[in-house]
CSV table of C-alpha atoms in Angstrom, one decimal:
chain,number,residue,atom,x,y,z
A,1,MET,CA,24.2,-54.9,-85.3
A,2,THR,CA,26.5,-53.8,-82.5
A,3,SER,CA,27.6,-50.1,-82.4
A,4,SER,CA,30.6,-49.0,-81.4
A,5,SER,CA,32.1,-45.7,-79.4
A,6,SER,CA,35.1,-44.0,-79.7
A,7,PRO,CA,37.5,-43.6,-77.0
A,8,SER,CA,36.7,-39.9,-76.5
A,9,GLN,CA,33.2,-40.3,-76.2
A,10,ASP,CA,33.6,-43.0,-73.3
A,11,LYS,CA,35.8,-40.8,-71.6
A,12,GLN,CA,33.2,-38.4,-71.7
A,13,SER,CA,30.5,-40.5,-70.4
A,14,LEU,CA,32.8,-41.7,-67.7
A,15,VAL,CA,33.5,-38.0,-66.5
A,16,GLN,CA,28.9,-36.7,-67.0
A,17,ASN,CA,28.6,-40.4,-64.1
A,18,SER,CA,31.6,-39.7,-62.0
A,19,PRO,CA,30.3,-39.2,-58.3
A,20,GLU,CA,31.6,-35.7,-57.9
A,21,ARG,CA,29.3,-34.8,-61.2
A,22,LEU,CA,26.0,-36.4,-60.1
A,23,ARG,CA,26.6,-34.5,-56.8
A,24,ALA,CA,27.1,-31.0,-58.5
A,25,ASP,CA,23.9,-31.7,-60.1
A,26,ALA,CA,21.8,-32.2,-57.4
A,27,LEU,CA,23.0,-28.9,-55.5
A,28,MET,CA,21.3,-27.5,-58.2
A,29,GLU,CA,17.7,-29.4,-56.9
A,30,GLU,CA,15.8,-28.1,-54.7
A,31,ASP,CA,14.9,-30.8,-53.0
A,32,VAL,CA,16.9,-34.7,-53.7
A,33,ALA,CA,16.5,-38.1,-52.1
A,34,TRP,CA,19.4,-39.2,-50.1
A,35,SER,CA,21.8,-41.8,-51.6
A,36,HIS,CA,24.1,-43.5,-51.0
A,37,ALA,CA,26.2,-43.0,-54.2
A,38,ILE,CA,26.0,-39.2,-54.1
A,39,ASP,CA,26.4,-39.0,-50.3
A,40,GLY,CA,28.8,-41.7,-49.2
A,41,GLU,CA,28.4,-42.4,-45.2
A,42,TRP,CA,25.5,-40.1,-43.7
A,43,ASP,CA,26.5,-37.3,-41.6
A,44,GLY,CA,24.1,-36.0,-40.2
A,45,ASP,CA,21.7,-32.7,-40.7
A,46,GLN,CA,22.0,-30.4,-43.0
A,47,PHE,CA,22.1,-26.9,-42.1
A,48,ASP,CA,21.8,-23.7,-44.9
A,49,ARG,CA,24.5,-20.9,-44.2
A,50,SER,CA,22.0,-18.7,-41.9
A,51,ASP,CA,21.3,-21.5,-39.8
A,52,ARG,CA,24.8,-23.0,-39.4
A,53,ALA,CA,25.8,-19.6,-38.4
A,54,ALA,CA,22.8,-18.9,-35.4
A,55,LEU,CA,23.0,-19.7,-31.8
A,56,ARG,CA,21.5,-22.9,-31.4
A,57,ARG,CA,19.5,-23.9,-28.5
A,58,VAL,CA,20.5,-27.1,-26.7
A,59,ALA,CA,16.8,-28.7,-25.7
A,60,GLY,CA,17.1,-29.8,-21.8
A,61,LEU,CA,19.2,-27.7,-20.2
A,62,SER,CA,16.9,-25.1,-18.9
A,63,THR,CA,16.6,-25.8,-14.8
A,64,GLU,CA,13.4,-23.0,-14.7
A,65,LEU,CA,11.4,-23.3,-18.6
A,66,GLU,CA,10.2,-26.4,-20.0
A,67,ASP,CA,10.9,-25.4,-23.6
A,68,VAL,CA,11.3,-21.6,-24.2
A,69,THR,CA,10.1,-22.0,-27.5
A,70,GLU,CA,7.1,-23.1,-26.7
A,71,VAL,CA,6.3,-21.9,-22.8
A,72,GLU,CA,4.5,-18.8,-23.7
A,73,TYR,CA,3.8,-18.0,-19.9
A,74,ARG,CA,6.2,-17.5,-17.6
A,75,GLN,CA,5.8,-18.0,-13.7
A,76,LEU,CA,6.6,-14.8,-11.9
A,77,ARG,CA,9.5,-15.3,-9.3
A,78,LEU,CA,9.5,-13.8,-5.9
A,79,GLU,CA,12.6,-12.2,-5.0
A,80,ARG,CA,14.0,-14.6,-2.3
A,81,VAL,CA,15.2,-12.8,0.8
A,82,VAL,CA,16.9,-13.1,4.1
A,83,LEU,CA,16.1,-10.7,6.7
A,84,VAL,CA,19.0,-9.0,8.9
A,85,GLY,CA,18.4,-6.7,12.3
A,86,VAL,CA,21.0,-5.3,14.9
A,87,TRP,CA,19.4,-5.1,18.1
A,88,THR,CA,20.9,-2.0,20.4
A,89,SER,CA,18.4,-1.0,22.6
A,90,GLY,CA,15.4,-2.4,24.1
A,91,THR,CA,13.8,-6.3,25.2
A,92,ALA,CA,15.1,-9.7,23.3
A,93,ALA,CA,10.6,-9.4,22.3
A,94,ASP,CA,10.6,-5.5,20.5
A,95,ALA,CA,14.0,-7.0,18.7
A,96,ASP,CA,11.7,-9.7,17.5
A,97,ASN,CA,8.5,-7.7,16.9
A,98,SER,CA,10.5,-5.3,14.1
A,99,LEU,CA,12.4,-8.0,12.8
A,100,ALA,CA,8.4,-9.5,11.9
A,101,GLU,CA,7.0,-6.4,11.0
A,102,LEU,CA,10.4,-6.0,8.6
A,103,ALA,CA,9.1,-9.6,7.6
A,104,ALA,CA,5.8,-8.4,6.7
A,105,LEU,CA,6.4,-5.4,4.8
A,106,ALA,CA,8.5,-7.5,2.4
A,107,GLU,CA,6.3,-9.9,1.8
A,108,THR,CA,4.0,-6.7,0.5
A,109,ALA,CA,7.2,-5.5,-1.8
A,110,GLY,CA,6.4,-9.2,-3.4
A,111,ALA,CA,9.2,-10.9,-1.7
A,112,LEU,CA,9.7,-14.4,-0.6
A,113,VAL,CA,11.1,-14.3,2.9
A,114,LEU,CA,13.8,-17.1,3.9
A,115,ASP,CA,15.5,-16.4,7.5
A,116,GLY,CA,16.0,-13.9,9.9
A,117,VAL,CA,18.5,-13.1,12.0
A,118,ILE,CA,19.2,-10.6,14.6
A,119,GLN,CA,22.5,-8.9,16.0
A,120,ARG,CA,23.4,-7.8,19.6
A,121,ARG,CA,25.7,-4.8,19.4
A,122,ASP,CA,25.5,-1.6,21.7
A,123,LYS,CA,25.9,0.4,17.9
A,124,ALA,CA,25.8,-0.9,14.3
A,125,ASP,CA,28.8,-1.3,12.7
A,126,PRO,CA,29.7,2.0,10.8
A,127,ALA,CA,31.6,-0.3,7.5
A,128,THR,CA,29.3,-3.7,7.5
A,129,TYR,CA,26.3,-2.5,10.2
A,130,ILE,CA,26.3,-6.2,11.6
A,131,GLY,CA,30.4,-6.9,11.7
A,132,SER,CA,33.0,-7.8,10.0
A,133,GLY,CA,32.5,-11.8,11.4
A,134,LYS,CA,28.8,-11.2,11.6
A,135,ALA,CA,28.5,-10.2,7.7
A,136,ASN,CA,30.7,-13.7,6.3
A,137,GLU,CA,28.0,-15.9,9.0
A,138,LEU,CA,25.1,-13.6,7.0
A,139,ARG,CA,27.4,-14.8,3.7
A,140,ASP,CA,26.7,-18.5,4.6
A,141,ILE,CA,23.2,-18.2,5.9
A,142,VAL,CA,22.8,-16.9,2.0
A,143,LEU,CA,24.3,-19.4,0.2
A,144,GLU,CA,22.5,-22.4,2.3
A,145,THR,CA,19.0,-20.6,1.9
A,146,GLY,CA,20.0,-19.6,-1.7
A,147,ALA,CA,18.9,-16.1,-1.4
A,148,ASP,CA,19.2,-13.5,-3.9
A,149,THR,CA,18.9,-10.4,-1.7
A,150,VAL,CA,20.0,-9.3,2.0
A,151,ILE,CA,17.1,-6.4,3.5
A,152,CYS,CA,18.3,-4.8,6.8
A,153,ASP,CA,15.9,-3.4,9.2
A,154,GLY,CA,17.5,-0.1,9.6
A,155,GLU,CA,18.5,2.5,7.2
A,156,LEU,CA,21.9,2.1,6.2
A,157,SER,CA,24.7,4.9,4.6
A,158,PRO,CA,26.3,4.4,1.1
A,159,GLY,CA,29.4,2.4,2.6
A,160,GLN,CA,27.6,0.4,4.5
A,161,LEU,CA,25.4,-1.0,1.7
A,162,ILE,CA,28.8,-1.4,-0.2
A,163,HIS,CA,31.0,-3.0,2.4
A,164,LEU,CA,28.2,-5.7,3.1
A,165,GLU,CA,27.1,-6.5,-0.8
A,166,ASP,CA,31.3,-6.8,-1.1
A,167,VAL,CA,30.9,-9.8,1.9
A,168,VAL,CA,27.3,-11.1,1.2
A,169,LYS,CA,28.2,-10.8,-3.1
A,170,VAL,CA,24.3,-10.5,-3.4
A,171,LYS,CA,22.0,-7.2,-3.5
A,172,VAL,CA,21.6,-5.6,-0.2
A,173,ILE,CA,18.5,-3.2,0.4
A,174,ASP,CA,17.2,-1.1,3.8
A,175,ARG,CA,14.2,-0.8,5.4
A,176,THR,CA,14.1,2.9,3.7
A,177,ALA,CA,14.1,1.6,0.4
A,178,LEU,CA,12.3,-1.2,1.4
A,179,ILE,CA,9.5,0.9,2.2
A,180,LEU,CA,10.0,2.9,-1.1
A,181,ASP,CA,9.6,0.1,-3.1
A,182,ILE,CA,5.9,-0.1,-1.4
A,183,PHE,CA,4.9,2.9,-1.9
A,184,ALA,CA,6.0,3.5,-5.4
A,185,GLN,CA,3.4,0.4,-6.1
A,186,HIS,CA,0.6,2.0,-4.3
A,187,ALA,CA,0.8,5.2,-5.6
A,188,LYS,CA,-2.4,6.2,-7.7
A,189,SER,CA,-2.9,9.6,-7.9
A,190,ARG,CA,-0.7,12.3,-9.4
A,191,GLU,CA,-0.1,13.7,-6.3
A,192,GLY,CA,0.9,10.2,-4.4
A,193,LYS,CA,3.3,9.6,-7.5
A,194,ALA,CA,5.0,12.8,-7.6
A,195,GLN,CA,5.2,12.7,-3.7
A,196,VAL,CA,6.9,8.8,-3.9
A,197,ALA,CA,9.1,10.0,-6.6
A,198,LEU,CA,10.6,12.7,-5.2
A,199,ALA,CA,11.0,10.7,-1.8
A,200,GLN,CA,12.6,8.1,-4.2
A,201,MET,CA,15.0,10.3,-5.9
A,202,GLN,CA,16.1,12.2,-2.0
A,203,TYR,CA,17.0,8.9,-1.3
A,204,MET,CA,19.3,8.0,-4.1
A,205,LEU,CA,20.5,10.5,-4.8
A,206,PRO,CA,23.7,9.9,-2.3
A,207,ARG,CA,23.4,6.5,-3.1
A,208,LEU,CA,24.7,6.7,-6.7
A,209,ARG,CA,27.4,4.8,-8.0
A,210,GLY,CA,29.0,3.4,-10.6
A,211,TRP,CA,32.4,2.1,-12.7
A,212,GLY,CA,33.4,2.2,-15.7
A,213,GLN,CA,32.3,5.6,-18.2
A,214,SER,CA,30.1,6.1,-15.3
A,215,LEU,CA,33.8,7.3,-13.6
A,216,SER,CA,35.3,8.9,-17.0
A,217,ARG,CA,35.5,12.6,-17.2
A,218,GLN,CA,33.9,14.7,-19.9
A,219,MET,CA,36.1,17.4,-21.6
A,220,GLY,CA,36.7,20.5,-19.5
A,221,GLY,CA,35.6,24.2,-20.2
A,222,GLY,CA,37.2,27.3,-21.0
A,223,LYS,CA,36.8,30.7,-21.9
A,224,GLY,CA,37.5,30.7,-25.6
A,225,GLY,CA,36.1,27.5,-26.6
A,226,GLY,CA,37.2,25.4,-29.2
A,227,LEU,CA,40.8,23.4,-27.9
A,228,ALA,CA,40.1,25.1,-24.7
A,229,THR,CA,39.7,21.7,-22.1
A,230,ARG,CA,41.1,23.8,-18.8
A,231,GLY,CA,40.2,22.0,-15.6
A,232,PRO,CA,38.8,18.6,-15.4
A,233,GLY,CA,35.0,18.6,-17.0
A,234,GLU,CA,32.1,16.9,-14.9
A,235,THR,CA,32.5,13.2,-14.3
A,236,LYS,CA,29.5,11.2,-15.3
A,237,ILE,CA,27.8,10.3,-12.3
A,238,GLU,CA,28.4,14.0,-11.4
A,239,THR,CA,26.5,14.9,-14.3
A,240,ASP,CA,23.8,12.2,-12.7
A,241,ARG,CA,23.5,14.1,-9.9
A,242,ARG,CA,23.0,17.2,-10.9
A,243,ARG,CA,20.1,15.8,-13.4
A,244,ILE,CA,18.7,14.3,-10.3
A,245,ARG,CA,18.9,17.8,-8.7
A,246,GLU,CA,17.2,19.2,-11.3
A,247,LYS,CA,14.4,16.9,-11.8
A,248,MET,CA,14.0,16.5,-7.6
A,249,ALA,CA,13.2,20.8,-8.3
A,250,LYS,CA,10.9,19.9,-10.7
A,251,MET,CA,8.7,17.5,-8.3
A,252,ARG,CA,8.9,19.9,-5.7
A,253,ARG,CA,7.4,23.2,-7.8
A,254,GLU,CA,4.7,20.5,-9.1
A,255,ILE,CA,3.9,19.5,-6.0
A,256,ALA,CA,3.9,22.8,-4.7
A,257,GLY,CA,1.2,23.9,-7.7
A,258,MET,CA,-1.0,20.8,-6.3
A,259,LYS,CA,-1.0,21.2,-2.5
A,260,ALA,CA,-2.1,24.9,-3.9
A,261,GLY,CA,-5.7,23.3,-5.0
A,262,ARG,CA,-5.5,21.1,-1.6
A,263,ASP,CA,-5.1,25.1,0.0
A,264,ILE,CA,-8.3,26.5,-1.2
A,265,GLN,CA,-10.6,23.3,-0.8
A,266,ARG,CA,-8.7,24.0,2.9
A,267,ARG,CA,-9.8,27.5,3.0
A,268,GLU,CA,-13.3,26.8,1.6
A,269,ARG,CA,-14.1,24.6,4.3
A,270,ARG,CA,-13.3,27.2,7.2
A,271,ARG,CA,-15.4,30.1,5.5
A,272,LYS,CA,-18.4,27.6,5.3
A,273,LYS,CA,-17.2,27.1,9.5
A,274,VAL,CA,-17.0,22.9,8.5
A,275,PRO,CA,-15.3,21.3,11.0
A,276,SER,CA,-12.5,19.1,9.9
A,277,VAL,CA,-12.0,14.9,11.6
A,278,ALA,CA,-8.7,13.8,10.5
A,279,ILE,CA,-8.4,10.2,10.8
A,280,ALA,CA,-4.6,9.1,11.2
A,281,GLY,CA,-2.5,5.6,13.1
A,282,TYR,CA,-0.6,2.6,12.3
A,283,THR,CA,-0.7,1.3,8.7
A,284,ASN,CA,-3.3,-1.8,8.8
A,285,ALA,CA,-4.7,-0.2,11.7
A,286,GLY,CA,-7.9,-0.3,9.9
A,287,LYS,CA,-8.5,3.3,9.2
A,288,SER,CA,-9.8,3.0,5.6
A,289,SER,CA,-12.3,0.1,7.3
A,290,LEU,CA,-13.5,2.9,10.0
A,291,LEU,CA,-14.1,5.4,7.3
A,292,ASN,CA,-16.0,3.3,5.4
A,293,ARG,CA,-18.1,2.8,8.5
A,294,LEU,CA,-18.4,6.1,9.8
A,295,THR,CA,-19.1,7.2,5.3
A,296,GLY,CA,-20.2,4.6,3.8
A,297,ALA,CA,-17.1,6.2,1.6
A,298,GLY,CA,-16.4,2.4,-0.6
A,299,VAL,CA,-12.2,2.8,0.1
A,300,LEU,CA,-10.1,0.0,-0.8
A,301,VAL,CA,-9.8,-2.2,1.6
A,302,GLU,CA,-7.0,-4.5,2.0
A,303,ASN,CA,-5.5,-6.6,4.6
A,304,ALA,CA,-1.4,-5.2,3.4
A,305,LEU,CA,0.6,-2.5,4.8
A,306,PHE,CA,0.0,1.1,3.2
A,307,ALA,CA,-2.7,-0.4,0.8
A,308,THR,CA,-3.8,2.6,0.7
A,309,LEU,CA,-1.6,6.2,0.5
A,310,ASP,CA,-3.7,9.3,-1.3
A,311,PRO,CA,-6.0,10.9,1.0
A,312,THR,CA,-9.7,10.7,1.7
A,313,VAL,CA,-11.5,13.2,1.7
A,314,ARG,CA,-15.6,12.5,2.5
A,315,ARG,CA,-18.5,14.3,4.2
A,316,ALA,CA,-19.9,13.0,7.3
A,317,GLU,CA,-23.2,13.8,9.6
A,318,THR,CA,-22.8,13.8,13.7
A,319,PRO,CA,-25.9,12.3,15.6
A,320,THR,CA,-27.3,15.8,16.4
A,321,GLY,CA,-27.1,16.8,12.9
A,322,ARG,CA,-24.3,18.6,12.3
A,323,LEU,CA,-22.1,18.5,9.1
A,324,TYR,CA,-17.9,17.7,9.3
A,325,THR,CA,-15.3,16.3,7.5
A,326,LEU,CA,-13.5,13.2,7.4
A,327,ALA,CA,-10.3,13.0,5.7
A,328,ASP,CA,-8.2,9.0,5.7
A,329,THR,CA,-4.7,9.7,5.3
A,330,VAL,CA,-1.5,7.3,4.9
A,331,GLY,CA,-0.4,4.9,7.2
A,332,PHE,CA,2.3,5.7,9.5
A,333,VAL,CA,5.1,2.9,11.1
A,334,ARG,CA,8.3,3.3,13.0
A,335,HIS,CA,11.3,4.8,11.6
A,336,LEU,CA,8.8,6.1,8.9
A,337,PRO,CA,11.9,7.6,6.3
A,338,HIS,CA,12.1,11.3,7.0
A,339,HIS,CA,12.3,11.3,2.7
A,340,LEU,CA,8.7,10.6,3.1
A,341,VAL,CA,7.8,12.7,5.7
A,342,GLU,CA,9.0,15.8,3.9
A,343,ALA,CA,7.8,14.2,0.5
A,344,PHE,CA,4.1,13.5,2.1
A,345,ARG,CA,3.9,17.0,4.0
A,346,SER,CA,1.4,18.5,2.2
A,347,THR,CA,-0.5,15.3,3.0
A,348,MET,CA,0.1,15.3,6.7
A,349,GLU,CA,-1.1,18.8,7.1
A,350,GLU,CA,-4.5,17.3,6.9
A,351,VAL,CA,-3.7,16.3,10.5
A,352,GLY,CA,-2.2,19.6,11.4
A,353,ASP,CA,-5.3,21.5,10.4
A,354,SER,CA,-8.0,19.3,11.8
A,355,ASP,CA,-9.9,20.5,14.4
A,356,LEU,CA,-10.1,16.5,16.0
A,357,ILE,CA,-7.5,13.6,15.7
A,358,LEU,CA,-9.4,9.9,15.1
A,359,HIS,CA,-5.9,8.1,16.3
A,360,VAL,CA,-6.6,4.1,15.1
A,361,VAL,CA,-4.7,1.1,16.9
A,362,ASP,CA,-4.8,-2.0,16.3
A,363,GLY,CA,-5.9,-3.5,19.6
A,364,ALA,CA,-5.3,-6.9,18.0
A,365,HIS,CA,-0.7,-6.1,17.8
A,366,PRO,CA,1.6,-7.7,19.7
A,367,ALA,CA,2.6,-4.8,21.1
A,368,PRO,CA,-0.1,-1.5,20.8
A,369,GLU,CA,1.7,0.6,23.3
A,370,GLU,CA,4.8,1.4,20.3
A,371,GLN,CA,2.3,2.0,17.1
A,372,LEU,CA,0.9,4.6,19.3
A,373,ALA,CA,4.3,6.2,20.3
A,374,ALA,CA,5.2,5.9,16.4
A,375,VAL,CA,2.6,7.5,14.9
A,376,ARG,CA,2.5,10.4,17.8
A,377,GLU,CA,6.4,10.7,16.8
A,378,VAL,CA,5.0,11.7,13.4
A,379,ILE,CA,1.9,13.8,14.3
A,380,ARG,CA,4.6,15.8,16.3
A,381,ASP,CA,6.9,16.3,13.2
A,382,VAL,CA,4.3,17.8,11.4
A,383,GLY,CA,2.7,19.7,14.5
A,384,ALA,CA,0.2,18.1,15.2
A,385,THR,CA,0.3,18.1,18.9
A,386,ASP,CA,-2.2,20.5,19.6
A,387,VAL,CA,-5.1,19.2,18.4
A,388,PRO,CA,-7.7,17.5,20.1
A,389,GLU,CA,-7.0,13.4,20.0
A,390,ILE,CA,-9.0,10.3,20.4
A,391,VAL,CA,-7.8,6.7,20.3
A,392,VAL,CA,-9.7,4.3,18.9
A,393,ILE,CA,-8.7,0.9,19.4
A,394,ASN,CA,-9.9,-1.2,16.1
A,395,LYS,CA,-10.3,-5.1,16.2
A,396,ALA,CA,-11.9,-5.2,19.6
A,397,ASP,CA,-13.5,-8.1,17.6
A,398,ALA,CA,-10.0,-10.0,17.5
A,399,ALA,CA,-8.5,-7.7,20.7
A,400,ASP,CA,-7.2,-10.0,23.7
A,401,PRO,CA,-9.9,-8.6,26.2
A,402,LEU,CA,-7.1,-7.8,29.0
A,403,VAL,CA,-4.8,-5.8,26.8
A,404,LEU,CA,-8.3,-3.6,26.0
A,405,GLN,CA,-9.2,-3.5,29.0
A,406,ARG,CA,-5.0,-2.4,29.8
A,407,LEU,CA,-5.6,0.7,26.4
A,408,LEU,CA,-8.3,1.7,27.7
A,409,ARG,CA,-7.1,2.0,31.2
A,410,ILE,CA,-3.4,4.2,30.2
A,411,GLU,CA,-5.4,6.6,27.3
A,412,LYS,CA,-7.9,8.6,28.9
A,413,ARG,CA,-9.6,10.1,25.9
A,414,SER,CA,-10.2,6.1,24.1
A,415,ILE,CA,-13.3,3.7,22.7
A,416,ALA,CA,-12.7,0.2,21.3
A,417,VAL,CA,-14.9,-0.4,18.1
A,418,SER,CA,-14.3,-3.0,15.1
A,419,ALA,CA,-14.7,-1.6,11.8
A,420,ARG,CA,-16.0,-4.8,10.5
A,421,THR,CA,-18.6,-5.7,13.4
A,422,GLY,CA,-20.0,-2.1,14.0
A,423,GLN,CA,-19.2,-2.7,17.3
A,424,GLY,CA,-18.9,1.0,18.8
A,425,ILE,CA,-19.5,2.8,16.1
A,426,ASP,CA,-22.6,4.4,17.3
A,427,GLU,CA,-20.4,5.2,20.6
A,428,LEU,CA,-17.5,6.8,18.5
A,429,LEU,CA,-20.4,9.1,16.9
A,430,ALA,CA,-21.6,10.5,20.1
A,431,LEU,CA,-17.9,11.2,20.9
A,432,ILE,CA,-17.0,12.8,18.4
A,433,ASP,CA,-20.4,15.3,18.3
A,434,VAL,CA,-19.0,15.8,21.5
A,435,GLU,CA,-15.7,16.5,21.3
A,436,LEU,CA,-15.6,18.7,17.8
A,437,PRO,CA,-15.4,22.1,18.4
A,438,HIS,CA,-18.8,24.8,19.6
A,439,PRO,CA,-19.7,27.6,18.0
A,440,ALA,CA,-19.0,30.5,20.4
A,441,VAL,CA,-21.8,32.4,19.9
A,442,GLU,CA,-25.6,31.1,21.5
A,443,LEU,CA,-28.7,33.2,21.1
A,444,GLU,CA,-32.6,33.4,20.4
A,445,ALA,CA,-34.3,34.7,17.2
A,446,LEU,CA,-37.8,34.5,16.1
A,447,VAL,CA,-37.3,33.6,11.8
A,448,PRO,CA,-40.3,35.0,10.2
A,449,TYR,CA,-41.2,32.0,7.6
A,450,THR,CA,-40.2,33.8,4.9
A,451,HIS,CA,-37.0,33.4,5.9
A,452,GLY,CA,-36.6,29.7,6.0
A,453,ARG,CA,-33.0,29.9,4.9
A,454,LEU,CA,-31.4,31.7,7.7
A,455,VAL,CA,-33.1,28.0,9.6
A,456,ALA,CA,-31.8,25.8,7.6
A,457,ARG,CA,-28.2,27.3,8.1
A,458,ALA,CA,-28.6,27.1,11.8
A,459,TYR,CA,-29.4,23.5,11.2
A,460,THR,CA,-26.5,23.0,9.0
A,461,ASP,CA,-23.7,25.3,9.7
A,462,GLY,CA,-24.7,25.5,13.6
A,463,GLU,CA,-26.0,23.6,17.0
A,464,VAL,CA,-30.2,24.1,17.5
A,465,ILE,CA,-30.3,23.5,21.0
A,466,SER,CA,-34.4,24.4,20.8
A,467,GLU,CA,-37.3,24.9,18.1
A,468,GLU,CA,-40.7,26.4,18.3
A,469,HIS,CA,-43.6,27.9,15.6
A,470,THR,CA,-45.3,30.6,16.9
A,471,PRO,CA,-47.6,32.5,14.4
A,472,GLU,CA,-45.3,35.3,13.4
A,473,GLY,CA,-42.5,32.6,13.2
A,474,THR,CA,-39.7,30.5,13.9
A,475,LEU,CA,-38.3,30.9,17.3
A,476,LEU,CA,-34.4,29.0,17.8
A,477,LYS,CA,-32.6,29.2,19.9
A,478,VAL,CA,-29.3,28.5,18.8
A,479,ARG,CA,-25.4,28.4,19.1
A,480,VAL,CA,-23.9,29.4,16.2
A,481,HIS,CA,-20.7,31.5,14.6
A,482,GLU,CA,-20.2,35.0,14.1
A,483,GLU,CA,-21.1,35.2,10.2
A,484,LEU,CA,-24.3,33.5,10.9
A,485,ALA,CA,-25.2,35.4,14.3
A,486,ALA,CA,-24.6,38.8,12.3
A,487,GLU,CA,-27.5,37.8,10.1
A,488,LEU,CA,-30.0,36.6,12.7
A,489,ALA,CA,-29.3,39.4,15.1
A,490,PRO,CA,-32.5,41.2,13.0
A,491,TYR,CA,-34.5,39.1,14.5
A,492,VAL,CA,-33.5,38.5,18.1
A,493,PRO,CA,-36.3,39.8,20.4
A,494,THR,CA,-36.0,42.6,22.1
A,495,PRO,CA,-36.0,42.4,26.0
A,496,ALA,CA,-39.4,43.5,27.7
A,497,VAL,CA,-39.0,47.0,29.6
């Protein structure tokens, strides 16, 4: 028996089985296999609307990373720098040494030095530091080496920075900014961080630059308020400068408060008549190593420029038993920025208030005489020229014997030591004992055994020349200060008539 269908039923079935109907039904399913009848020719992967609108990363185009979506650790990329200096005076060797020191500073700051050039001029060009023609040549060197920063061996004015950047088309910094960056990395204490921040703001204030909205003006002020818009208001860059000045004033107040605590400690040491010795010298000359050798302080020692910034004061003792303090100060360098000298003045006062300066110089350095001159210039700036000085020629184990002989001949109050091996340390301690100021009053006292405290103080605060035990007490011949002399006065034997 055959079945028959009406024309209307056939038409309805044809509509239901059409490709368009099948595609609509398929789109309602969550997971449907691809079918030639439904999709026709395959036109690639299908994406959700959000995926189609999103940015799509094209794999294989990155030149630095294998795959940003898969690599979690990225290797640190150091700044690639080219050094440039202007040779205005001295010999060619002096200019080379200055640029070599700049390279060491750049490496300490974490940069990769690619090249270095020097321009011979009577004075630096006021516009581009090295002159417009040489600036174009420097641009070619930057392009050839692939550098992203130029470091100038000197302090550039704001105009020189702008004009040189316009020519070389990469970031330009000067020696001062580089040293400030190193100080910012190495400052650990609260006082050290505050001093570095103050120096950075002093340097940055005249070098603020702005464009776009940084030069737009705020609404001007008027007496009546409301619609009073008379006069031009501050630009954004002027507002930034005002805020920096306010922060600098606040930072100076904080540093002054910290200085008060340091002054109290100094006054207490002076009250107790404890002599003080300050270790000063060029950066990386071995000051911290010498402090550790003399006192066992355990201060950080590293073969890097400005490895330690925070002053360290430790108690020490001479071979004869006299107590004194030994202070490690911040390292100096040629052309030390005046911003840093001003900011670290409270720290450098340790040098001015000391009774003796151990001036440490690197005997293995190519130009130790230049180090001596640079440090003495800073000592003169902090007003410590009247303090007695011993020149300690460190690294004697690695220095040229001819250089050591020359320095020992030129510097009359000098000694060669090695903080690493201990060579000459005993002789240095004996020399410190001789050079430290001695008590002014010399007397002889018969101290009863019941007053042993005075005998102990004579050993710690004075110099005991001789000691003899008698049935009546301890007979001392000592050099002491006025206060202790007054306490010992009742026990001074009266001369026989």
